[in-house]
mmCIF file of C-alpha atoms in Angstrom:
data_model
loop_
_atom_site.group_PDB
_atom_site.id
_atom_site.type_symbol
_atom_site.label_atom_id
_atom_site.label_comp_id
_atom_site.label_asym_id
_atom_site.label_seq_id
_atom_site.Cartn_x
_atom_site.Cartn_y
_atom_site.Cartn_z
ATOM 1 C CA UNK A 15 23.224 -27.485 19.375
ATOM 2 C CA UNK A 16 25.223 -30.505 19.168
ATOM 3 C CA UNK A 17 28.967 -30.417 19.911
ATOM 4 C CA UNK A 18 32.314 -32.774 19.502
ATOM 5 C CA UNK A 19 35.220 -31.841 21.441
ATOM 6 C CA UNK A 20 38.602 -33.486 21.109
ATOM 7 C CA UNK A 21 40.951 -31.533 23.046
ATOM 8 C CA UNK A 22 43.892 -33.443 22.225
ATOM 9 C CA UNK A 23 45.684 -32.327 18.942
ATOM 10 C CA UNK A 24 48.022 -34.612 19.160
ATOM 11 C CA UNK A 25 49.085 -37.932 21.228
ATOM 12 C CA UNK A 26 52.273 -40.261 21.447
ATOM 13 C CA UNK A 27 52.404 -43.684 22.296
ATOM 14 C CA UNK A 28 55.343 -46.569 22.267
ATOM 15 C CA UNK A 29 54.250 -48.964 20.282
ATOM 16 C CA UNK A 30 52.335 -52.305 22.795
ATOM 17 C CA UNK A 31 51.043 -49.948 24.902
ATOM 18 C CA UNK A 32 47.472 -48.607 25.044
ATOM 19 C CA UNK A 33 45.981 -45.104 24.469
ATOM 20 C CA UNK A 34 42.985 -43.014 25.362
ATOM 21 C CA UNK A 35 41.817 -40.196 22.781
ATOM 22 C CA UNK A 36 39.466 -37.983 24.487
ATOM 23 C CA UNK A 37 35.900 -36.888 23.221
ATOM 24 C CA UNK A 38 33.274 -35.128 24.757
ATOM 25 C CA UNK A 39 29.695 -34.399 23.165
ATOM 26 C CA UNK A 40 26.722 -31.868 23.779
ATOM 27 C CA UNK A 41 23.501 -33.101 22.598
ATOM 28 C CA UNK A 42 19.861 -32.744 24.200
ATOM 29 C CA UNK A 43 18.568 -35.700 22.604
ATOM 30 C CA UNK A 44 17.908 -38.984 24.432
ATOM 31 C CA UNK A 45 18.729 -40.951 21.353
ATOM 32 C CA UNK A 46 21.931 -40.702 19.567
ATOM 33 C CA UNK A 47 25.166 -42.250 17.963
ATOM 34 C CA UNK A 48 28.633 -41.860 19.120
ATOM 35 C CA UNK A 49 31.554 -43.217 16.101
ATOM 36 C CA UNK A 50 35.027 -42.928 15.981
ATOM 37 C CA UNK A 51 36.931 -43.211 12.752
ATOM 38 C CA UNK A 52 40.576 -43.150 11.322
ATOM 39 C CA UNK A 53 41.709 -41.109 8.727
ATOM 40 C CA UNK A 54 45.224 -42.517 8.015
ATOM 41 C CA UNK A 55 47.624 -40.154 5.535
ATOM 42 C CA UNK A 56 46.082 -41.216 2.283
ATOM 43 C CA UNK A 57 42.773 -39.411 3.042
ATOM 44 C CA UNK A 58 40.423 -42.198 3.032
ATOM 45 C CA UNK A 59 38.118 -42.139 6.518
ATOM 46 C CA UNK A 60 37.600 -45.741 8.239
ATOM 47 C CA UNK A 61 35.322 -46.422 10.592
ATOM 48 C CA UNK A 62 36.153 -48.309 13.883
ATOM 49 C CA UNK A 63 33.398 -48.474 16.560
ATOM 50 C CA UNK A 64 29.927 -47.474 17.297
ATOM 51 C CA UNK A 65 28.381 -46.873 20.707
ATOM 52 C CA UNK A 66 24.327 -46.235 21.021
ATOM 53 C CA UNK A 67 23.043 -43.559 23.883
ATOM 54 C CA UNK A 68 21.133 -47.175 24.846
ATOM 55 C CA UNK A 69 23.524 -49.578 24.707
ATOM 56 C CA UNK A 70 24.389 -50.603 28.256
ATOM 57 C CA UNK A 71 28.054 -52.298 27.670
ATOM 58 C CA UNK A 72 30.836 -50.434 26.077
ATOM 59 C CA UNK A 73 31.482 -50.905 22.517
ATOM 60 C CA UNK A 74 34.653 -53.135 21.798
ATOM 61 C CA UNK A 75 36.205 -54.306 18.346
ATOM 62 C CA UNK A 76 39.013 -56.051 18.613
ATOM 63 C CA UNK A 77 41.955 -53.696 20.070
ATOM 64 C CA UNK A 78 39.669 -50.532 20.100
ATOM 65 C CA UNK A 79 36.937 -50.319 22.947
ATOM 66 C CA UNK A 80 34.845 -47.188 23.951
ATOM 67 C CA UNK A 81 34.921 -45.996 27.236
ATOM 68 C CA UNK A 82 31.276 -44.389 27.593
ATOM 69 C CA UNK A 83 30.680 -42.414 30.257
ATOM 70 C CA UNK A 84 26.816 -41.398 29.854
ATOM 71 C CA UNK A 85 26.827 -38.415 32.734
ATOM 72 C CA UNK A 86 29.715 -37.129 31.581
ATOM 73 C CA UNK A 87 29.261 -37.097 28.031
ATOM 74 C CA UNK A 88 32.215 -38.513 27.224
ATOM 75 C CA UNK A 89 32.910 -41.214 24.791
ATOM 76 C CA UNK A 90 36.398 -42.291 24.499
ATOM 77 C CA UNK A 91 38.588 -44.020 22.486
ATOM 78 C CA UNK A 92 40.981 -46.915 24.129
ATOM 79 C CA UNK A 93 43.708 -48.653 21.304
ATOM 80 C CA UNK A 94 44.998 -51.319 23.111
ATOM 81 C CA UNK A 95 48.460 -52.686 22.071
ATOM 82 C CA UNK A 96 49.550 -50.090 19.457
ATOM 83 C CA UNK A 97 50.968 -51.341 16.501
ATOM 84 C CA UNK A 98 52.941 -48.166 14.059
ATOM 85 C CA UNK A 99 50.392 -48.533 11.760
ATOM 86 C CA UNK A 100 47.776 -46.966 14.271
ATOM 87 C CA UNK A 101 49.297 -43.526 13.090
ATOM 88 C CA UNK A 102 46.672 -41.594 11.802
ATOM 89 C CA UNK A 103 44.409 -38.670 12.672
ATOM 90 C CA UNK A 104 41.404 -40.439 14.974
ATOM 91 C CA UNK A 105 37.977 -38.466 14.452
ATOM 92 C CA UNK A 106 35.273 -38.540 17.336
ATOM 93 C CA UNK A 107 31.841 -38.050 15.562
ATOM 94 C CA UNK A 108 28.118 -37.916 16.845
ATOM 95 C CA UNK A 109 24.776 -38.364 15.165
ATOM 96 C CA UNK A 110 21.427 -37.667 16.740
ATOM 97 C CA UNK A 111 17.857 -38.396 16.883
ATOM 98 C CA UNK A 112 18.700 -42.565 16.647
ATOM 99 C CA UNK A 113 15.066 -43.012 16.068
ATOM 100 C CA UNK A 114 13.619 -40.366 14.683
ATOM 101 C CA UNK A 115 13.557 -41.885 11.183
ATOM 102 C CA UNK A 116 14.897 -38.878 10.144
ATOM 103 C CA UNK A 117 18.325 -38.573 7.745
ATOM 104 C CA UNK A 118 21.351 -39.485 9.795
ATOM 105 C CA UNK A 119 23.902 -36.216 9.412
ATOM 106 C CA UNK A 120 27.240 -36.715 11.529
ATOM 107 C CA UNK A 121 29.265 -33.915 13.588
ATOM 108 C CA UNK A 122 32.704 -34.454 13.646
ATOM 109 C CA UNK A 123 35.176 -33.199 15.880
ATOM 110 C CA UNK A 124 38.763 -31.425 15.036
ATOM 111 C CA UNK A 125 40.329 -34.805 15.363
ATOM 112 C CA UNK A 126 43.690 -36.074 17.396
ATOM 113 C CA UNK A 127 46.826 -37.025 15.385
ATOM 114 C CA UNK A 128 48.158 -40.420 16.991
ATOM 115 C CA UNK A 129 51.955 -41.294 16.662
ATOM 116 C CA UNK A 130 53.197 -44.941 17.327
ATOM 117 C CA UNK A 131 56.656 -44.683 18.083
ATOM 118 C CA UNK A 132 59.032 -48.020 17.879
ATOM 119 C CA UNK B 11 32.740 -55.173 -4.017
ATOM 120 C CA UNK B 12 30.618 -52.946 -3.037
ATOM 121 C CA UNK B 13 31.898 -48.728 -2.241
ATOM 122 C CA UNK B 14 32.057 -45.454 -3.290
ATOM 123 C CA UNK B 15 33.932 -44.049 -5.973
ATOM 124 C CA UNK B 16 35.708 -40.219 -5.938
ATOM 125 C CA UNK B 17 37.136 -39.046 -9.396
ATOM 126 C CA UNK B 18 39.364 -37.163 -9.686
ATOM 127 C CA UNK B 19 41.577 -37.507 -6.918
ATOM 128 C CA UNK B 20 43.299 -34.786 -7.618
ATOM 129 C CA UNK B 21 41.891 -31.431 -8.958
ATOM 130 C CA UNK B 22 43.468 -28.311 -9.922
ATOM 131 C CA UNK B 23 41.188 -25.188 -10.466
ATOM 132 C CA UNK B 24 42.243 -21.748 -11.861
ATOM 133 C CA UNK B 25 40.620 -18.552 -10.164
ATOM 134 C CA UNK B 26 37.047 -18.184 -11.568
ATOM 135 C CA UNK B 27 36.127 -21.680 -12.923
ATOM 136 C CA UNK B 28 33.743 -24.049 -11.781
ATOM 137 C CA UNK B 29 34.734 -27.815 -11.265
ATOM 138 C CA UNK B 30 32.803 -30.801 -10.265
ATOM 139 C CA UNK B 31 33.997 -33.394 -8.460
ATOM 140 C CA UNK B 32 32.139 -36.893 -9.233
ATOM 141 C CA UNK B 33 30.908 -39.278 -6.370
ATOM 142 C CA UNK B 34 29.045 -42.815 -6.963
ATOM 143 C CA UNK B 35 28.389 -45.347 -4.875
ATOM 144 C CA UNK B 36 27.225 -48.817 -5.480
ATOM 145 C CA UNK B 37 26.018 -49.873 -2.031
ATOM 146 C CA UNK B 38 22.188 -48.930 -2.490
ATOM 147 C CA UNK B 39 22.486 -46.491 0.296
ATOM 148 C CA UNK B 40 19.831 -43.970 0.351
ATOM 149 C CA UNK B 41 21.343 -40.812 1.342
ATOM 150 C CA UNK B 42 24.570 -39.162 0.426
ATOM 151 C CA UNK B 43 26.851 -36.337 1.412
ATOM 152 C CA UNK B 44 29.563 -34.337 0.553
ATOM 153 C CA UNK B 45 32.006 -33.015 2.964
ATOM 154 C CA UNK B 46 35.084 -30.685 3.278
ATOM 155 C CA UNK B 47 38.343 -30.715 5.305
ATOM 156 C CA UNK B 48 40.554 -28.346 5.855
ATOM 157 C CA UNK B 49 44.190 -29.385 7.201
ATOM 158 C CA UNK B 50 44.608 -30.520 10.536
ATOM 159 C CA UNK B 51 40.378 -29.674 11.056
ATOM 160 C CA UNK B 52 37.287 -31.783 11.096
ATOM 161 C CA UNK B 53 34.855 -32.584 8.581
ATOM 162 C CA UNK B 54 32.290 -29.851 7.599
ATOM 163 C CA UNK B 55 29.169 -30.812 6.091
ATOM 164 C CA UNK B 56 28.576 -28.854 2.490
ATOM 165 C CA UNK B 57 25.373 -30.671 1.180
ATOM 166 C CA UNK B 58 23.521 -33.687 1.845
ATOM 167 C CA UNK B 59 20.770 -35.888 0.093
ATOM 168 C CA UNK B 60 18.168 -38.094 1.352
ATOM 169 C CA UNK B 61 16.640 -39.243 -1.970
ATOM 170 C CA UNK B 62 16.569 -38.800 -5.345
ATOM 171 C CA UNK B 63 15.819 -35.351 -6.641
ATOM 172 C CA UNK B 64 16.076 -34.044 -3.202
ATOM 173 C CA UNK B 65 19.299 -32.339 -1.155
ATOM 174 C CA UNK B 66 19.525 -29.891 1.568
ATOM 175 C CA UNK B 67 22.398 -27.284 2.660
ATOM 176 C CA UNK B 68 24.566 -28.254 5.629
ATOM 177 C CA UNK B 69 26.733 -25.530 7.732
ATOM 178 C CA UNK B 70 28.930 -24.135 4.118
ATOM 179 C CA UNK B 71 27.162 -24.672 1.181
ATOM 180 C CA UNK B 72 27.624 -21.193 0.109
ATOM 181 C CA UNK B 73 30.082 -21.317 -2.950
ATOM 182 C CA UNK B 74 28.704 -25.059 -4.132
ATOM 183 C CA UNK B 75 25.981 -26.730 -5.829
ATOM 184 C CA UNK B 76 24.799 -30.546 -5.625
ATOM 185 C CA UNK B 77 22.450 -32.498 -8.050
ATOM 186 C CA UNK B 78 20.992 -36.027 -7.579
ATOM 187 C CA UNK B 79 19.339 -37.032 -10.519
ATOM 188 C CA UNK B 80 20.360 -40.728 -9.591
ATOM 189 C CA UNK B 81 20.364 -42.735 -6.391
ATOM 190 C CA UNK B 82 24.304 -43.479 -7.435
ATOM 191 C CA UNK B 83 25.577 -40.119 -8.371
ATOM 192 C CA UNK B 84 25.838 -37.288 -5.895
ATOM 193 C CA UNK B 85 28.233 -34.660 -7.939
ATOM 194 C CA UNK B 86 29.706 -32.107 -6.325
ATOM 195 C CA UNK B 87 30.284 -28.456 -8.451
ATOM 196 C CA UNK B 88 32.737 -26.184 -6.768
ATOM 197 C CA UNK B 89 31.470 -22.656 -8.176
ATOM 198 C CA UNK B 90 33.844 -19.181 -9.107
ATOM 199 C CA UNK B 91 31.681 -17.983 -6.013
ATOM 200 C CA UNK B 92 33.631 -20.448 -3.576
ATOM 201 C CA UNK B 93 36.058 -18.051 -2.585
ATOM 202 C CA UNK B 94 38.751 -20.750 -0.761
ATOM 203 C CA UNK B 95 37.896 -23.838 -2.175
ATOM 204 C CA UNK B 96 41.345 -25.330 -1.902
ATOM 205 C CA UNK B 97 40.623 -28.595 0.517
ATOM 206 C CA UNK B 98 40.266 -32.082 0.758
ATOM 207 C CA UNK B 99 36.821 -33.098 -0.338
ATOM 208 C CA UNK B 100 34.836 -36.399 1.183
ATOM 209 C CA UNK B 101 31.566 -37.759 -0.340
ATOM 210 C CA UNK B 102 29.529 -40.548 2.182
ATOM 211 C CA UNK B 103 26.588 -42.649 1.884
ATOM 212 C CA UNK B 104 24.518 -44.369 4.543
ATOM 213 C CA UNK B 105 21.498 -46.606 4.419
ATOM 214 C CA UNK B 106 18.237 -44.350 5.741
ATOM 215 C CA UNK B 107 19.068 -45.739 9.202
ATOM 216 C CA UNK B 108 21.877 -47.417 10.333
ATOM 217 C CA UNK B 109 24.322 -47.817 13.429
ATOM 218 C CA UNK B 110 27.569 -48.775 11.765
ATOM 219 C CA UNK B 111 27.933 -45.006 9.991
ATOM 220 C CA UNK B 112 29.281 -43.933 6.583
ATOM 221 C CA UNK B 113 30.721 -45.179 4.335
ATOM 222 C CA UNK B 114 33.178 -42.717 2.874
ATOM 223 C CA UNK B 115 34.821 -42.404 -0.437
ATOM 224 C CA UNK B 116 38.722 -41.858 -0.668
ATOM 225 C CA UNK B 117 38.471 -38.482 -1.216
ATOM 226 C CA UNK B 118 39.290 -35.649 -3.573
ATOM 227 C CA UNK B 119 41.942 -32.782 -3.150
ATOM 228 C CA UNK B 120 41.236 -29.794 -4.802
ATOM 229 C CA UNK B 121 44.088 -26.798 -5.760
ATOM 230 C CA UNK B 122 43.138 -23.369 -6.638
ATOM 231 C CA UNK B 123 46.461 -22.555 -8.992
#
């Protein structure tokens, strides 16, 4: 069965500097989805980056970038340059069967609170 | 512009009534879901729809009940039989395929008093 693990609860950062939030997946399909998205304090959940099971470069937009590791099954999330309004709860999720045509359900994992300290 | 809208955002329930919370979107996505999050957890996945007149359980949709008489409206009713239904409550939509993911809804909190 597919899996998310984020075994960070929680992270701390100075603000300008970068940070890594750790996920790992379990999946047996060749063809799948990896996402990460912010949920800041008000609730609402925003996504940030995409990375295919296909997709030969890592997935950057703008000061986030996923570090992909395909053996490992890891799928990272880098935040370069923290700014304080990166504080939020950071959710690694995972869809499968890419191609399958079939309906596109998402696993989430526990998430990682990020604080951006001044 | 083009989203999903959650009414209320906040909900108060007393023991043994049902409530609905509303979710519509305007994005012509074909399939919607409803999630739940409990503090400081993931997202758990309640019900989910593909297309009209159609839904299918996820991993807790014991306690709720979904309808989706319109491509828009995905309702959510939280039933007497939910026996902790006190949570944070996310409805999504996503075109049939797609790589960019949901699109989520700002979300409804829900307080048993």
């Amino acid at each position: 069965a597919q899996k998310i693990t984020q075994t960070q609860p929680g992270m701390f950062v100075q603000e300008k500097e970068a940070v890594t939030l750790d996920c790992t997946y379990d999946t047996s399909d060749q063809s799948y989805g990896l996402f990460w998205y912010k949920q800041p304090s008000s609730g609402e959940m925003i996504f940030l980056i995409y990375q295919g099971s296909y997709d030969e470069q890592n997935a950057t937009e703008g000061r986030y970038s996923l570090n992909f590791q395909k053996a490992r099954k890891s799928a990272n999330l880098v935040i370069s340059a923290s700014q304080l309004g990166d504080s939020a709860m950071y959710f690694c999720a995972m869809r499968e069967g890419m191609f399958s045509g079939g309906y596109n359900k998402l696993i989430f994992g526990a998430g990682t609170r990020l604080a951006v300290h001044p | 512009d083009g989203g999903i809208t959650q009414s209320p955002k906040y909900l108060f329930r007393k023991e043994g009534q049902n409530v609905t919370l509303s979710c519509e979107q305007n994005l012509n996505h074909d399939a919607m879901y409803w999630y739940r999050q409990d503090p400081g957890q993931g997202l758990r996945l309640i019900y989910y729809s593909q297309i009209v007149n159609d839904f299918q359980k996820g991993d807790i949709a014991e306690g709720y009940s979904v309808s989706r008489e319109k491509k828009e409206s995905f309702p959510l009713t939280v039933t007497s039989a939910q026996k902790n239904p006190t949570a944070f409550y996310l409805c999504a939509s996503s075109p049939r395929q797609f790589v960019s993911g949901y699109t989520f809804g700002s979300g409804t909190r829900l307080t048993v008093v």
